Short mmCIF file of C-alpha atoms in Angstrom, two decimals:
data_model
loop_
_atom_site.label_atom_id
_atom_site.label_comp_id
_atom_site.label_asym_id
_atom_site.label_seq_id
_atom_site.Cartn_x
_atom_site.Cartn_y
_atom_site.Cartn_z
CA MET A 1 0.00 0.00 0.00
CA SER A 2 1.53 3.29 -1.09
CA THR A 3 1.80 6.35 1.11
CA THR A 4 -0.68 8.16 -1.14
CA ILE A 5 -3.32 5.47 -0.67
CA GLU A 6 -2.60 5.41 3.06
CA ASP A 7 -3.10 9.18 3.26
CA ILE A 8 -6.39 9.04 1.33
CA ALA A 9 -7.66 6.15 3.44
CA ALA A 10 -6.71 7.93 6.66
CA SER A 11 -8.34 11.17 5.49
CA ILE A 12 -11.59 9.38 4.62
CA LYS A 13 -11.68 7.66 7.99
CA ALA A 14 -10.90 10.87 9.90
CA ALA A 15 -13.56 12.81 7.98
CA ARG A 16 -16.15 10.07 8.55
CA ILE A 17 -15.49 10.05 12.30
CA ALA A 18 -15.57 13.86 12.43
CA LYS A 19 -19.00 13.80 10.75
CA GLY A 20 -20.19 11.20 13.26
CA PHE A 21 -20.94 8.57 10.62
CA THR A 22 -20.48 4.85 11.07
CA GLN A 23 -19.04 2.91 8.15
CA LYS A 24 -22.53 1.57 7.47
CA GLN A 25 -24.07 5.05 7.43
CA LEU A 26 -21.43 6.35 5.04
CA GLY A 27 -21.91 3.30 2.83
CA GLU A 28 -25.66 3.93 2.67
CA ARG A 29 -25.04 7.51 1.56
CA VAL A 30 -22.75 6.50 -1.30
CA GLY A 31 -24.33 3.17 -2.27
CA LEU A 32 -21.54 0.92 -0.99
CA PRO A 33 -21.68 -1.89 1.57
CA GLN A 34 -20.09 -1.37 4.97
CA SER A 35 -17.53 -4.06 4.20
CA HIS A 36 -16.30 -2.08 1.18
CA ILE A 37 -16.03 1.14 3.20
CA SER A 38 -13.96 -0.81 5.71
CA LYS A 39 -11.64 -2.03 2.94
CA ILE A 40 -11.32 1.51 1.55
CA GLU A 41 -10.35 2.88 4.96
CA GLY A 42 -7.90 0.02 5.34
CA GLY A 43 -6.36 0.79 1.95
CA SER A 44 -6.89 -2.78 0.78
CA VAL A 45 -8.88 -1.93 -2.38
CA ASP A 46 -8.23 0.25 -5.42
CA LEU A 47 -10.57 3.19 -4.99
CA GLN A 48 -12.33 4.24 -8.19
CA ILE A 49 -12.50 7.95 -8.94
CA SER A 50 -16.31 7.85 -9.06
CA SER A 51 -16.49 6.26 -5.60
CA LEU A 52 -13.93 8.72 -4.24
CA VAL A 53 -15.99 11.66 -5.54
CA GLU A 54 -19.19 10.31 -3.95
CA ILE A 55 -17.48 9.64 -0.63
CA ALA A 56 -15.89 13.09 -0.64
CA ARG A 57 -19.25 14.77 -1.27
CA ALA A 58 -20.93 12.71 1.46
CA LEU A 59 -18.26 13.93 3.88
CA ASP A 60 -18.46 17.59 2.74
CA LEU A 61 -15.06 17.34 1.08
CA GLU A 62 -14.00 18.46 -2.40
CA LEU A 63 -11.48 16.86 -4.74
CA LYS A 64 -9.10 19.20 -6.54
CA LEU A 65 -5.98 18.76 -8.66
CA VAL A 66 -3.38 21.26 -7.51
CA PRO A 67 0.21 22.06 -8.49
CA ARG A 68 2.66 19.90 -6.55
CA ARG A 69 4.57 22.90 -5.22
CA THR A 70 1.44 24.10 -3.39
CA VAL A 71 0.81 20.78 -1.63
CA PRO A 72 2.82 21.61 1.56
CA ALA A 73 0.89 24.85 2.05
CA ILE A 74 -2.44 23.13 1.44
CA GLU A 75 -1.55 20.31 3.79
CA GLY A 76 -0.67 22.87 6.45
CA VAL A 77 -4.06 24.55 6.09
CA VAL A 78 -5.88 21.20 6.17
CA ARG A 79 -3.92 20.07 9.22
CA SER A 80 -4.69 23.31 11.03
CA GLN A 81 -8.37 23.04 10.19
CA ARG A 82 -8.46 19.42 11.33
CA GLU A 83 -6.81 20.33 14.64
CA ARG A 84 -9.33 23.14 15.21
CA SER A 85 -12.15 20.74 14.46
CA GLU A 86 -10.72 18.17 16.87
CA ALA A 87 -10.29 20.82 19.55
CA SER A 88 -13.91 21.96 19.11
CA ARG A 89 -15.12 18.39 19.38
CA VAL A 90 -13.12 17.76 22.57
CA LEU A 91 -14.33 21.04 24.09
CA ALA A 92 -17.89 19.95 23.35
CA THR A 93 -17.18 16.62 25.07
CA ILE A 94 -15.76 18.46 28.08
CA ALA A 95 -18.89 20.65 28.30
CA GLU A 96 -21.14 17.61 27.98
CA THR A 97 -19.15 15.79 30.66
CA ASN A 98 -19.47 18.80 32.97
CA ARG A 99 -23.26 18.81 32.51
CA PHE A 100 -23.33 15.11 33.31
CA ALA A 101 -21.18 15.71 36.41
CA GLU A 102 -23.61 18.39 37.57
CA ARG A 103 -26.53 15.95 37.27
CA VAL A 104 -24.60 13.35 39.24
CA ARG A 105 -23.68 15.90 41.92
CA GLU A 106 -27.32 16.87 42.33
CA SER A 107 -28.55 13.27 42.38
CA TYR A 108 -25.78 11.83 44.55
CA PRO A 109 -24.39 14.64 46.74
CA SER A 110 -22.41 12.12 48.80
CA VAL A 111 -20.17 11.49 45.76
CA THR A 112 -17.90 14.45 46.47
CA GLU A 113 -15.40 13.30 43.85
CA VAL A 114 -17.63 14.96 41.25
CA THR A 115 -16.59 18.41 42.47
CA GLU A 116 -12.93 17.56 41.85
CA LEU A 117 -13.82 16.31 38.38
CA GLN A 118 -15.54 19.58 37.54
CA SER A 119 -12.48 21.49 38.72
CA ALA A 120 -10.24 19.31 36.53
CA LEU A 121 -12.57 19.85 33.56
CA LYS A 122 -12.24 23.61 34.04
CA ASP A 123 -8.45 23.49 34.35
CA ILE A 124 -7.92 21.25 31.32
CA GLN A 125 -9.51 23.84 29.02
CA ALA A 126 -6.53 26.13 29.61
CA VAL A 127 -3.94 23.73 28.17
CA ASN A 128 -2.49 23.93 24.67
CA PHE A 129 -4.58 21.56 22.55
CA THR A 130 -1.98 19.59 20.61
CA PRO A 131 -3.14 16.42 18.79
CA GLU A 132 -1.47 14.32 21.50
CA THR A 133 -3.18 16.29 24.26
CA LEU A 134 -6.59 15.99 22.61
CA LYS A 135 -6.19 12.24 22.37
CA ALA A 136 -5.07 12.04 26.00
CA ILE A 137 -8.09 14.09 27.14
CA GLU A 138 -10.48 11.80 25.29
CA GLN A 139 -8.86 8.77 26.89
CA ALA A 140 -9.02 10.44 30.30
CA LEU A 141 -12.77 10.95 29.94
CA GLN A 142 -13.46 7.33 28.99
CA PRO A 143 -14.42 6.18 32.53
CA VAL A 144 -17.01 8.95 32.81
CA ALA A 145 -18.21 8.36 29.25
CA HIS A 146 -18.84 4.73 30.19
CA LEU A 147 -20.77 5.86 33.26
CA LYS A 148 -22.86 8.30 31.25
CA LYS A 149 -23.74 5.61 28.74
CA HIS A 150 -24.85 3.13 31.39
CA LEU A 151 -26.03 5.40 34.19
CA GLN A 152 -29.69 4.63 33.64
CA ASP A 153 -29.02 0.90 33.80
CA LEU A 154 -27.01 1.43 37.00
CA GLY A 155 -29.70 3.49 38.69
CA TRP A 156 -30.79 0.73 41.02
CA ALA A 157 -27.19 -0.06 41.99
CA LEU A 158 -26.40 3.57 42.78
CA GLU A 159 -29.01 3.54 45.52
CA GLN A 160 -26.66 1.20 47.37
CA GLN A 161 -23.43 2.34 49.05
CA GLU A 162 -21.33 -0.08 47.00
CA GLY A 163 -22.79 1.29 43.78
CA ARG A 164 -21.99 4.88 44.75
CA LYS A 165 -18.49 3.78 45.70
CA LYS A 166 -17.93 2.40 42.19
CA LEU A 167 -19.34 5.61 40.73
CA ALA A 168 -16.89 7.63 42.80
CA GLN A 169 -14.01 5.43 41.66
CA GLN A 170 -14.84 5.98 37.98
CA VAL A 171 -15.17 9.72 38.47
CA ALA A 172 -11.89 9.85 40.40
CA ALA A 173 -10.13 7.88 37.65
CA SER A 174 -11.08 10.49 35.06
CA THR A 175 -10.08 13.30 37.41
CA ARG A 176 -6.62 11.84 37.99
CA ALA A 177 -6.12 11.25 34.27
CA LEU A 178 -7.11 14.85 33.43
CA GLN A 179 -4.81 16.20 36.12
CA HIS A 180 -1.99 14.05 34.74
CA VAL A 181 -2.50 15.45 31.24
CA ARG A 182 -2.45 19.01 32.55
CA ASN A 183 0.60 18.41 34.75
CA LEU A 184 2.56 16.91 31.87
CA GLN A 185 1.99 20.02 29.78
CA VAL A 186 2.78 22.40 32.66
CA HIS A 187 6.05 20.57 33.31
CA ALA A 188 6.88 20.65 29.61
CA ILE A 189 6.41 24.43 29.61
CA ASP A 190 8.58 24.74 32.72
CA ARG A 191 11.35 22.72 31.08
CA GLY A 192 11.16 24.89 27.99
CA SER A 193 11.46 28.02 30.10
CA ALA A 194 14.44 26.59 31.94
CA ARG A 195 16.24 25.91 28.67
CA ARG A 196 15.77 29.54 27.66
CA ARG A 197 17.35 30.90 30.87
CA PRO A 198 20.97 32.17 30.65
CA ALA A 199 23.67 29.75 31.74
CA TYR A 200 24.81 29.89 35.36
CA ARG A 201 27.99 31.92 35.81
CA LEU A 202 30.48 32.01 38.66
CA GLU A 203 30.30 35.80 38.62
CA ASP A 204 26.73 35.53 39.89
CA ASP A 205 28.06 34.32 43.27
CA ALA A 206 30.41 37.27 43.51
CA THR A 207 27.66 39.85 43.32
#
């Protein structure tokens, strides 16, 4: 599989996920089975131009032939736009998680770990959203995302002390992970500042 095919396949997959489509939903929009979409994203099939055009349109993309010398500039713009889109999506997830945390706090006031989670959610919004940081934030929120998905099913269990204990553990896990992400970036900034400081000189002791 060539790098070009890999790039196209990766771009299609990223655009599909950004639009919130499953492979089946994208396939229905372009008249292809889910299995074929999977092969396209895996780069294991030769993608016909007609199929590529249909997929691009379904994902609000446009195919253009451009001079090769302009490719780096275009890639930079696309990368920047993709990062802004990812950042917006993660910020929306953070806001949604905060709303969920507020509901939990009101329903189960004894789970004080929720307050710490909300504080961590506020702090994490101040970090520099690099692609690595965005991915780490999403991973950090997984325990709470799982809770949110299954909270209704767990309602009966949360009336028991053991159930609330497990809820608190999941919330605390996300809080620690978010704090870890923020601390890593703060320390990285501190190290960068230290490298920019002037070298230590013996004359400094003489003053």
